[in-house]
Coordinates of C-alpha atoms in Angstrom, one line a residue:
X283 CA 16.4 -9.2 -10.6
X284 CA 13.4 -8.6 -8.3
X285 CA 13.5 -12.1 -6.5
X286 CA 16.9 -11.2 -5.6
X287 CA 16.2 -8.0 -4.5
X288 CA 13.0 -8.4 -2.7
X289 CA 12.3 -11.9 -2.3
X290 CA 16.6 -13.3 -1.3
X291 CA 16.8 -16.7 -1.6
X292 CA 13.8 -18.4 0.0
X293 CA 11.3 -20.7 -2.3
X294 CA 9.4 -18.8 -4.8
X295 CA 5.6 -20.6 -6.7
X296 CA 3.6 -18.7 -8.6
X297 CA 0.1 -19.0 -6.9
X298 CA -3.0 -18.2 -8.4
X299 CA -4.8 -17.4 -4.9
X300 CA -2.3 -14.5 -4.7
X301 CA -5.3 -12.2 -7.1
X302 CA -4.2 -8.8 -8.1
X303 CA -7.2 -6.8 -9.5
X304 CA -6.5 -3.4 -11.7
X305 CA -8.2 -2.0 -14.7
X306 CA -6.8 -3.5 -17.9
X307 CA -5.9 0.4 -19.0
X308 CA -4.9 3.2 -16.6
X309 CA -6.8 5.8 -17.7
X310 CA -4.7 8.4 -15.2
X311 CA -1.4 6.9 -15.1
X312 CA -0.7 8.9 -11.7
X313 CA -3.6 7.3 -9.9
X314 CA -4.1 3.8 -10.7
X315 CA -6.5 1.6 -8.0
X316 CA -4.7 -2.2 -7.3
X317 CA -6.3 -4.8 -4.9
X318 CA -4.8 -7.7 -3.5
X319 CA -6.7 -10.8 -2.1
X320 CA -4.7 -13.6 -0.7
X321 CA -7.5 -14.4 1.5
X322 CA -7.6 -17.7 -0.3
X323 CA -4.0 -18.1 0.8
X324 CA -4.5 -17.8 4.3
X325 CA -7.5 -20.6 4.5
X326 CA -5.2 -23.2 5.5
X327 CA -4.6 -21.4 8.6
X328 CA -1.0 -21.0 8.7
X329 CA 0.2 -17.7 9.1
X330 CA 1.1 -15.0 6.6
X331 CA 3.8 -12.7 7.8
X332 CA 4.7 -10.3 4.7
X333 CA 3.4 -9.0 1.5
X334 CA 5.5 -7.2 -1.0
X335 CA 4.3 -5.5 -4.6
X336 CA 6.3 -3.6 -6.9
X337 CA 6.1 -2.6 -10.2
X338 CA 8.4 -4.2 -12.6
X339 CA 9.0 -1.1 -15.2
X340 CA 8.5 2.1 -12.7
X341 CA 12.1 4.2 -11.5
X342 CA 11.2 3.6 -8.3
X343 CA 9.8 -0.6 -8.5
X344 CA 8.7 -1.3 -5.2
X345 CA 5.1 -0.2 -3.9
X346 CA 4.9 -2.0 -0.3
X347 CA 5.6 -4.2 2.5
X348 CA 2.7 -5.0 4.4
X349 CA 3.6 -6.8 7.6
X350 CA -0.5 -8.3 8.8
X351 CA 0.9 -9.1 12.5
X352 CA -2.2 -10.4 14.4
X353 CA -4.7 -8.4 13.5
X354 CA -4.2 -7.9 9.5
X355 CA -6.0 -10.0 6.8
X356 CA -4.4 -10.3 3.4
X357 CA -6.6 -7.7 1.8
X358 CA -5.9 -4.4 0.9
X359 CA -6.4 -1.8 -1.8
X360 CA -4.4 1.2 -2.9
X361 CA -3.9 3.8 -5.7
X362 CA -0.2 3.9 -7.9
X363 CA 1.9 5.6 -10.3
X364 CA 2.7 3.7 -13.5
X365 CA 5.5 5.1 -15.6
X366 CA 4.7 3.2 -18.6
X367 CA 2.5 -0.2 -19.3
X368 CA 4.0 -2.4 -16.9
X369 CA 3.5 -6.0 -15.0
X370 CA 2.7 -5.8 -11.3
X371 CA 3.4 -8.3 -9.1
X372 CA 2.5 -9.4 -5.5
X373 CA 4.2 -12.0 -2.9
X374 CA 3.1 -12.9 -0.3
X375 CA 5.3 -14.9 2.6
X376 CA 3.9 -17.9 4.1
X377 CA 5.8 -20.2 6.6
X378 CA 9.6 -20.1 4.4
X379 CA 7.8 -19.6 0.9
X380 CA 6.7 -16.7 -1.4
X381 CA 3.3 -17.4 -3.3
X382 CA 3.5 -14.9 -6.3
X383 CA 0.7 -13.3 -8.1
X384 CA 0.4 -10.2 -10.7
X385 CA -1.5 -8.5 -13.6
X386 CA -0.6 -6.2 -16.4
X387 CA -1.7 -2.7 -16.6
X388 CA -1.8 -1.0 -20.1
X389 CA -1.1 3.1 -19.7
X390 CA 0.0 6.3 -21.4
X391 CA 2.3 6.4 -18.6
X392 CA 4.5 9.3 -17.3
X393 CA 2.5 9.0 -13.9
X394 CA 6.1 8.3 -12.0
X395 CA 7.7 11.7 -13.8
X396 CA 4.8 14.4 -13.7
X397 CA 4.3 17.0 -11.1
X398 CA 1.8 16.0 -8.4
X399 CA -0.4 18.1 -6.6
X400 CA 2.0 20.1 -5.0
X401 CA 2.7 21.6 -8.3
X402 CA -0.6 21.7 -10.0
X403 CA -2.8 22.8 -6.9
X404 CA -1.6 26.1 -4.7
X405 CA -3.9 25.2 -1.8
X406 CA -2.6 21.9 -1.1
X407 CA -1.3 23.4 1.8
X408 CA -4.4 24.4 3.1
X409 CA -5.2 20.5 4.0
X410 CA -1.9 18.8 4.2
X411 CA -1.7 16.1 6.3
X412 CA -5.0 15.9 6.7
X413 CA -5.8 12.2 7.7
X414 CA -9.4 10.9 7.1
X415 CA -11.1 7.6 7.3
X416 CA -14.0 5.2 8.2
X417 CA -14.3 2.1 9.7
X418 CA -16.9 -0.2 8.3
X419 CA -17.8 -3.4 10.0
X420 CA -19.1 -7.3 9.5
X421 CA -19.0 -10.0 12.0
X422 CA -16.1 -11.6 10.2
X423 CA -13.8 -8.5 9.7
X424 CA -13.9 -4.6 9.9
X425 CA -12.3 -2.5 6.6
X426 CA -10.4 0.6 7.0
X427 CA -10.5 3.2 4.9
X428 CA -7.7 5.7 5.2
X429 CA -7.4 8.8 3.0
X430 CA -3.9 11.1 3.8
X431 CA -3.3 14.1 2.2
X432 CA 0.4 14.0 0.9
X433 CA 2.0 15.7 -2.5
X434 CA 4.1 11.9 -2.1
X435 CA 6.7 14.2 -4.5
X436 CA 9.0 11.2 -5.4
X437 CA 12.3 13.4 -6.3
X438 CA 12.1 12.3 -10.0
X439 CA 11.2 15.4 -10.7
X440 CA 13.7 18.5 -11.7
X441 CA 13.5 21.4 -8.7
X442 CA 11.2 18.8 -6.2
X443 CA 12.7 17.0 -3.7
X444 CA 11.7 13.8 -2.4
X445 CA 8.8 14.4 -0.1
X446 CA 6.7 11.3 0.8
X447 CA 4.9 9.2 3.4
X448 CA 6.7 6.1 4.4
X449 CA 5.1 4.3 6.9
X450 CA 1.3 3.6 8.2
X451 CA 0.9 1.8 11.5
X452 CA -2.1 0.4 12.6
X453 CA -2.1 0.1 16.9
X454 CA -5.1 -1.4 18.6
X455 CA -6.8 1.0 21.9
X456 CA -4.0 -0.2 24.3
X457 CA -1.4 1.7 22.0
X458 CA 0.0 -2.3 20.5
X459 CA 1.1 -2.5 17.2
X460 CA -0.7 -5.2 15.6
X461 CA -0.2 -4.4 11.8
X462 CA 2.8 -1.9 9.9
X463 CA 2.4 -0.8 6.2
X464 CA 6.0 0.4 4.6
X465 CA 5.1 2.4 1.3
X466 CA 7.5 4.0 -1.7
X467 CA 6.6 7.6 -3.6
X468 CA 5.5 4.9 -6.0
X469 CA 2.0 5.1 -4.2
X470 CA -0.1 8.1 -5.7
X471 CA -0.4 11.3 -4.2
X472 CA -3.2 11.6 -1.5
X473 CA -2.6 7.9 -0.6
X474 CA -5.8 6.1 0.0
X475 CA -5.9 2.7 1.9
X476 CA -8.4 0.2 2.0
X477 CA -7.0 -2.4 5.1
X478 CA -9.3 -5.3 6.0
X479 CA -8.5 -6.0 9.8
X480 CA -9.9 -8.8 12.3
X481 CA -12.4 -7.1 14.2
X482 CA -11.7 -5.0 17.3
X483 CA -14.5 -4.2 19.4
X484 CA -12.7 -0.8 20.4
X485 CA -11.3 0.0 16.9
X486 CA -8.0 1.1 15.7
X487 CA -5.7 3.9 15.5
X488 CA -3.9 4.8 12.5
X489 CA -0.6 6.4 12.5
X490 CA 1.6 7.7 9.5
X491 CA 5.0 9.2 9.1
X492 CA 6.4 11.3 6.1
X493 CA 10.5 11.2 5.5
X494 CA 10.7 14.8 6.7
X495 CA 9.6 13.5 9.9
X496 CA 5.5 14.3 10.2
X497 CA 3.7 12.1 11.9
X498 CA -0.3 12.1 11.6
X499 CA -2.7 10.0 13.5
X500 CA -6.8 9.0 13.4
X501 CA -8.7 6.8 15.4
X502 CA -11.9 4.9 13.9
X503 CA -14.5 3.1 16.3
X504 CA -17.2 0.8 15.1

């Protein structure tokens, strides 16, 4: 049903350079940290132009698509919401096919259907949309890591509308896109990002926008 839905038509191989690291039980079923490395993937040189996860058992399946452009590598970390125990799978698009990958995460569940902070925490207000980060550097690559704070409410819940960020952006000093993340209120509230990006010797600026039509921005420098 996924392929379908995510993939269409195009060639599909399971790929076990596609690694998807979790912990083997989610402890907090509303903040569970994922990392995909396709790095292997990429060493034959030839492109990779998206990467989609999603979670096969949650309401709302799909986590991301990460479209690397010119400056993205296929590396990134995030925290999710599991509803139940649940496989999660990554593909990754390379020339015409999808290279699949995946692990499965034993939970409680329930992270999906409980109120976020917006319910449990009254001063969330005081620091919403605050956007923080760091840039941390090697010769080979430069990791971003991007911390926004968003209640992500995914309108699951009774009374709560659907309040969530939808998009990150990463544009290099000249104001050129050169990398676009597209998340779902599957992606825990507060959504941190770990982005590994070629290097940029004037760094990058980082801009998000919520589906009420916020937009929040950072630059990070070397």
């Amino acid at each position: 049903m996924y392929r379908e839905r995510f993939l269409g038509d195009a060639p599909v191989v399971f790929d076990e350079r596609v690694i998807v690291s979790a912990p083997s039980f989610a402890e907090d079923s509303g903040q569970v940290p994922i990392e995909l490395d396709a790095r292997g993937l990429a060493a034959n040189g030839e492109p990779i132009t998206d990467i989609i996860a999603w979670v096969d058992l949650n309401p709302i399946p799909r986590l991301f698509h990460y479209s690397p452009m010119s400056h993205g590598l296929a590396k990134l970390s995030l925290n999710i919401r599991l509803e139940q125990a649940s496989a999660v799978r990554v593909a990754v698009k390379q020339g015409d096919t999808w290279h699949v990958g995946g692990t499965y995460i034993e939970a409680e569940g329930g992270g999906c259907t409980t109120p976020g902070i917006a319910g449990a925490d009254n001063d969330w207000e005081n620091t919403f949309g605050e956007l923080q980060g760091r840039l941390f550097a090697t010769e080979s690559e430069q990791r971003l890591r991007v911390r926004l704070s968003h209640p992500m409410d995914s309108g699951l819940i009774p009374s709560l509308p659907a309040f969530y960020v939808q998009s990150f952006e990463l544009l290099d000093q000249q104001g050129q896109k050169v990398a676009a993340l597209d998340i779902e209120a599957s992606v825990s509230a507060n959504p941190t990002l770990g982005l590994h990006m070629r290097p940029s010797a004037e760094g990058y600026v980082i801009g998000a926008r919520d589906n009420n039509g916020n937009r929040f921005s950072i630059g990070l420098q070397p």
